[in-house]
mmCIF file of C-alpha atoms in Angstrom:
data_model
loop_
_atom_site.group_PDB
_atom_site.id
_atom_site.type_symbol
_atom_site.label_atom_id
_atom_site.label_comp_id
_atom_site.label_asym_id
_atom_site.label_seq_id
_atom_site.Cartn_x
_atom_site.Cartn_y
_atom_site.Cartn_z
ATOM 1 C CA UNK C 1483 47.119 -16.589 -34.503
ATOM 2 C CA UNK C 1484 44.221 -18.430 -36.094
ATOM 3 C CA UNK C 1485 41.469 -19.028 -33.580
ATOM 4 C CA UNK C 1486 38.455 -21.308 -33.746
ATOM 5 C CA UNK C 1487 35.011 -19.806 -34.162
ATOM 6 C CA UNK C 1488 32.387 -20.937 -31.672
ATOM 7 C CA UNK C 1489 28.674 -20.316 -31.105
ATOM 8 C CA UNK C 1490 27.046 -21.664 -27.969
ATOM 9 C CA UNK C 1491 24.018 -21.991 -25.756
ATOM 10 C CA UNK C 1492 24.148 -22.630 -22.034
ATOM 11 C CA UNK C 1493 23.023 -26.065 -20.832
ATOM 12 C CA UNK C 1494 20.004 -25.293 -18.642
ATOM 13 C CA UNK C 1495 18.656 -28.800 -17.978
ATOM 14 C CA UNK C 1496 20.267 -32.016 -16.756
ATOM 15 C CA UNK C 1497 18.189 -34.016 -19.247
ATOM 16 C CA UNK C 1498 18.436 -32.305 -22.630
ATOM 17 C CA UNK C 1499 19.354 -32.559 -26.288
ATOM 18 C CA UNK C 1500 21.337 -30.286 -28.609
ATOM 19 C CA UNK C 1501 21.516 -31.025 -32.335
ATOM 20 C CA UNK C 1502 22.709 -29.230 -35.451
ATOM 21 C CA UNK C 1503 22.531 -29.932 -39.172
ATOM 22 C CA UNK C 1504 25.869 -29.108 -40.845
ATOM 23 C CA UNK C 1505 27.083 -29.067 -44.425
ATOM 24 C CA UNK C 1506 30.868 -29.297 -44.492
ATOM 25 C CA UNK C 1507 33.268 -30.688 -47.092
ATOM 26 C CA UNK C 1508 36.791 -30.270 -45.683
ATOM 27 C CA UNK C 1509 39.395 -29.515 -48.334
ATOM 28 C CA UNK C 1510 42.574 -29.969 -46.319
ATOM 29 C CA UNK C 1511 43.818 -31.907 -43.313
ATOM 30 C CA UNK C 1512 43.004 -30.026 -40.119
ATOM 31 C CA UNK C 1513 39.820 -28.317 -41.281
ATOM 32 C CA UNK C 1514 37.176 -29.292 -38.728
ATOM 33 C CA UNK C 1515 33.591 -28.400 -37.777
ATOM 34 C CA UNK C 1516 31.398 -29.899 -35.107
ATOM 35 C CA UNK C 1517 29.490 -29.694 -31.843
ATOM 36 C CA UNK C 1518 30.895 -29.437 -28.350
ATOM 37 C CA UNK C 1519 29.924 -29.740 -24.699
ATOM 38 C CA UNK C 1520 32.226 -26.964 -23.506
ATOM 39 C CA UNK C 1521 33.098 -25.964 -19.959
ATOM 40 C CA UNK C 1522 36.438 -24.301 -20.715
ATOM 41 C CA UNK C 1523 39.409 -24.470 -23.058
ATOM 42 C CA UNK C 1524 40.775 -27.338 -20.950
ATOM 43 C CA UNK C 1525 37.507 -29.219 -20.262
ATOM 44 C CA UNK C 1526 35.278 -30.189 -23.196
ATOM 45 C CA UNK C 1527 34.024 -32.986 -25.456
ATOM 46 C CA UNK C 1528 33.644 -32.682 -29.238
ATOM 47 C CA UNK C 1529 32.043 -34.559 -32.112
ATOM 48 C CA UNK C 1530 33.318 -33.276 -35.443
ATOM 49 C CA UNK C 1531 33.645 -33.736 -39.162
ATOM 50 C CA UNK C 1532 37.237 -33.300 -40.310
ATOM 51 C CA UNK C 1533 39.844 -34.385 -42.807
ATOM 52 C CA UNK C 1534 42.770 -36.537 -41.645
ATOM 53 C CA UNK C 1535 45.252 -38.223 -43.946
ATOM 54 C CA UNK C 1536 43.359 -36.895 -46.975
ATOM 55 C CA UNK C 1537 40.127 -38.622 -45.908
ATOM 56 C CA UNK C 1538 36.920 -37.279 -44.402
ATOM 57 C CA UNK C 1539 36.359 -38.511 -40.868
ATOM 58 C CA UNK C 1540 33.935 -38.305 -37.990
ATOM 59 C CA UNK C 1541 35.841 -37.959 -34.700
ATOM 60 C CA UNK C 1542 34.958 -37.902 -31.004
ATOM 61 C CA UNK C 1543 37.511 -36.035 -28.862
ATOM 62 C CA UNK C 1544 37.826 -35.548 -25.105
ATOM 63 C CA UNK C 1545 39.859 -32.823 -23.427
ATOM 64 C CA UNK C 1546 39.986 -33.155 -19.636
ATOM 65 C CA UNK C 1547 42.705 -30.990 -18.094
ATOM 66 C CA UNK C 1548 46.056 -31.935 -19.602
ATOM 67 C CA UNK C 1549 44.632 -35.133 -21.150
ATOM 68 C CA UNK C 1550 43.433 -34.918 -24.745
ATOM 69 C CA UNK C 1551 42.586 -37.794 -27.062
ATOM 70 C CA UNK C 1552 40.545 -38.678 -30.106
ATOM 71 C CA UNK C 1553 38.574 -41.567 -28.622
ATOM 72 C CA UNK C 1554 36.829 -42.705 -31.809
ATOM 73 C CA UNK C 1555 37.355 -42.091 -35.513
ATOM 74 C CA UNK C 1556 35.404 -43.398 -38.508
ATOM 75 C CA UNK C 1557 35.064 -42.603 -42.225
ATOM 76 C CA UNK C 1558 32.285 -40.119 -43.037
ATOM 77 C CA UNK C 1559 31.865 -39.761 -46.805
ATOM 78 C CA UNK C 1560 28.877 -37.377 -46.760
ATOM 79 C CA UNK C 1561 29.069 -33.558 -46.898
ATOM 80 C CA UNK C 1562 26.142 -33.296 -44.457
ATOM 81 C CA UNK C 1563 25.461 -34.541 -40.960
ATOM 82 C CA UNK C 1564 23.160 -34.023 -38.015
ATOM 83 C CA UNK C 1565 25.424 -33.971 -34.958
ATOM 84 C CA UNK C 1566 23.665 -34.569 -31.632
ATOM 85 C CA UNK C 1567 24.505 -34.264 -27.938
ATOM 86 C CA UNK C 1568 22.130 -35.894 -25.445
ATOM 87 C CA UNK C 1569 22.624 -35.339 -21.726
ATOM 88 C CA UNK C 1570 21.272 -36.781 -18.510
ATOM 89 C CA UNK C 1571 22.557 -36.379 -14.947
ATOM 90 C CA UNK C 1572 25.493 -38.749 -15.513
ATOM 91 C CA UNK C 1573 26.717 -38.537 -19.087
ATOM 92 C CA UNK C 1574 26.820 -36.786 -22.416
ATOM 93 C CA UNK C 1575 26.230 -38.971 -25.490
ATOM 94 C CA UNK C 1576 27.404 -37.863 -28.926
ATOM 95 C CA UNK C 1577 25.777 -39.108 -32.109
ATOM 96 C CA UNK C 1578 25.607 -38.527 -35.823
ATOM 97 C CA UNK C 1579 23.157 -39.199 -38.634
ATOM 98 C CA UNK C 1580 22.748 -38.217 -42.258
ATOM 99 C CA UNK C 1581 19.494 -36.499 -41.325
ATOM 100 C CA UNK C 1582 17.464 -39.520 -42.333
ATOM 101 C CA UNK C 1583 17.174 -42.598 -40.192
ATOM 102 C CA UNK C 1584 18.732 -43.526 -36.884
ATOM 103 C CA UNK C 1585 21.393 -41.684 -34.951
ATOM 104 C CA UNK C 1586 24.674 -43.571 -34.662
ATOM 105 C CA UNK C 1587 25.944 -43.064 -31.085
ATOM 106 C CA UNK C 1588 29.653 -42.509 -31.383
ATOM 107 C CA UNK C 1589 31.023 -41.499 -27.980
ATOM 108 C CA UNK C 1590 30.199 -40.403 -24.476
ATOM 109 C CA UNK C 1591 31.687 -38.472 -21.593
ATOM 110 C CA UNK C 1592 30.977 -38.091 -17.913
ATOM 111 C CA UNK C 1593 29.092 -34.939 -16.883
ATOM 112 C CA UNK C 1594 31.011 -34.758 -13.591
ATOM 113 C CA UNK C 1595 34.278 -34.082 -15.442
ATOM 114 C CA UNK C 1596 32.823 -30.836 -16.832
ATOM 115 C CA UNK C 1597 31.481 -29.708 -13.449
ATOM 116 C CA UNK C 1598 32.603 -26.560 -11.649
ATOM 117 C CA UNK C 1599 34.036 -28.763 -8.882
ATOM 118 C CA UNK C 1600 36.420 -30.466 -11.340
ATOM 119 C CA UNK C 1601 36.951 -27.884 -14.090
ATOM 120 C CA UNK C 1602 36.675 -24.696 -12.031
ATOM 121 C CA UNK C 1603 35.000 -21.603 -13.385
ATOM 122 C CA UNK C 1604 31.434 -20.535 -12.784
ATOM 123 C CA UNK C 1605 29.655 -20.234 -16.133
ATOM 124 C CA UNK C 1606 28.561 -23.843 -16.548
ATOM 125 C CA UNK C 1607 28.572 -25.984 -19.671
ATOM 126 C CA UNK C 1608 27.721 -24.600 -23.101
ATOM 127 C CA UNK C 1609 26.590 -26.673 -26.055
ATOM 128 C CA UNK C 1610 27.902 -25.188 -29.215
ATOM 129 C CA UNK C 1611 28.992 -25.311 -32.800
ATOM 130 C CA UNK C 1612 32.556 -24.612 -33.811
ATOM 131 C CA UNK C 1613 34.865 -24.492 -36.820
ATOM 132 C CA UNK C 1614 38.652 -24.487 -36.795
ATOM 133 C CA UNK C 1615 41.701 -24.971 -38.965
ATOM 134 C CA UNK C 1616 43.532 -26.450 -35.939
ATOM 135 C CA UNK C 1617 46.249 -23.793 -35.876
ATOM 136 C CA UNK C 1618 46.044 -22.784 -39.543
ATOM 137 C CA UNK C 1619 43.584 -20.640 -41.441
ATOM 138 C CA UNK C 1620 40.528 -22.781 -42.147
ATOM 139 C CA UNK C 1621 39.984 -23.184 -45.876
ATOM 140 C CA UNK C 1622 36.494 -24.717 -45.852
ATOM 141 C CA UNK C 1623 33.272 -22.902 -44.907
ATOM 142 C CA UNK C 1624 30.690 -24.676 -42.781
ATOM 143 C CA UNK C 1625 26.991 -24.129 -43.439
ATOM 144 C CA UNK C 1626 24.582 -24.594 -40.539
ATOM 145 C CA UNK C 1627 21.057 -25.328 -41.689
ATOM 146 C CA UNK C 1628 19.664 -25.417 -38.144
ATOM 147 C CA UNK C 1629 20.577 -25.889 -34.486
ATOM 148 C CA UNK C 1630 18.150 -26.839 -31.725
ATOM 149 C CA UNK C 1631 18.213 -27.163 -27.928
ATOM 150 C CA UNK C 1632 15.491 -29.071 -26.079
ATOM 151 C CA UNK C 1633 15.201 -29.323 -22.290
ATOM 152 C CA UNK C 1634 13.553 -32.512 -21.081
ATOM 153 C CA UNK C 1635 13.317 -32.067 -17.315
#
């Protein structure tokens, strides 16, 4: 089976920021690369660049238990993006920019839904980068120029 590739760093602060600069030009529907706030396979949020219906898109997805949905979707014509997760005690915010100018805040999720009390487990939340072909072999490489984690509390 084709599995996603993931690289992560444990969230160590309530108030923090994780960002990564990606270059990714998906060539087929299903190719996807992005950032995630990841508690487990069944509890995570994602902001990703992908191709859907032959068009490049920016998507925000939530997976909470058996519920999974793409909450927001928008065209993203560029091959590059800075994808950002900002956290405080209550929520995760997900944003995107071209690397110049303001971050466009695209989605958010409640921190409590990724907690050990709700999701189980004991490792805590990881912020990470991932790439997947969504069940097929991914055909597009992703290039990561940089990734950064900053604790603020």
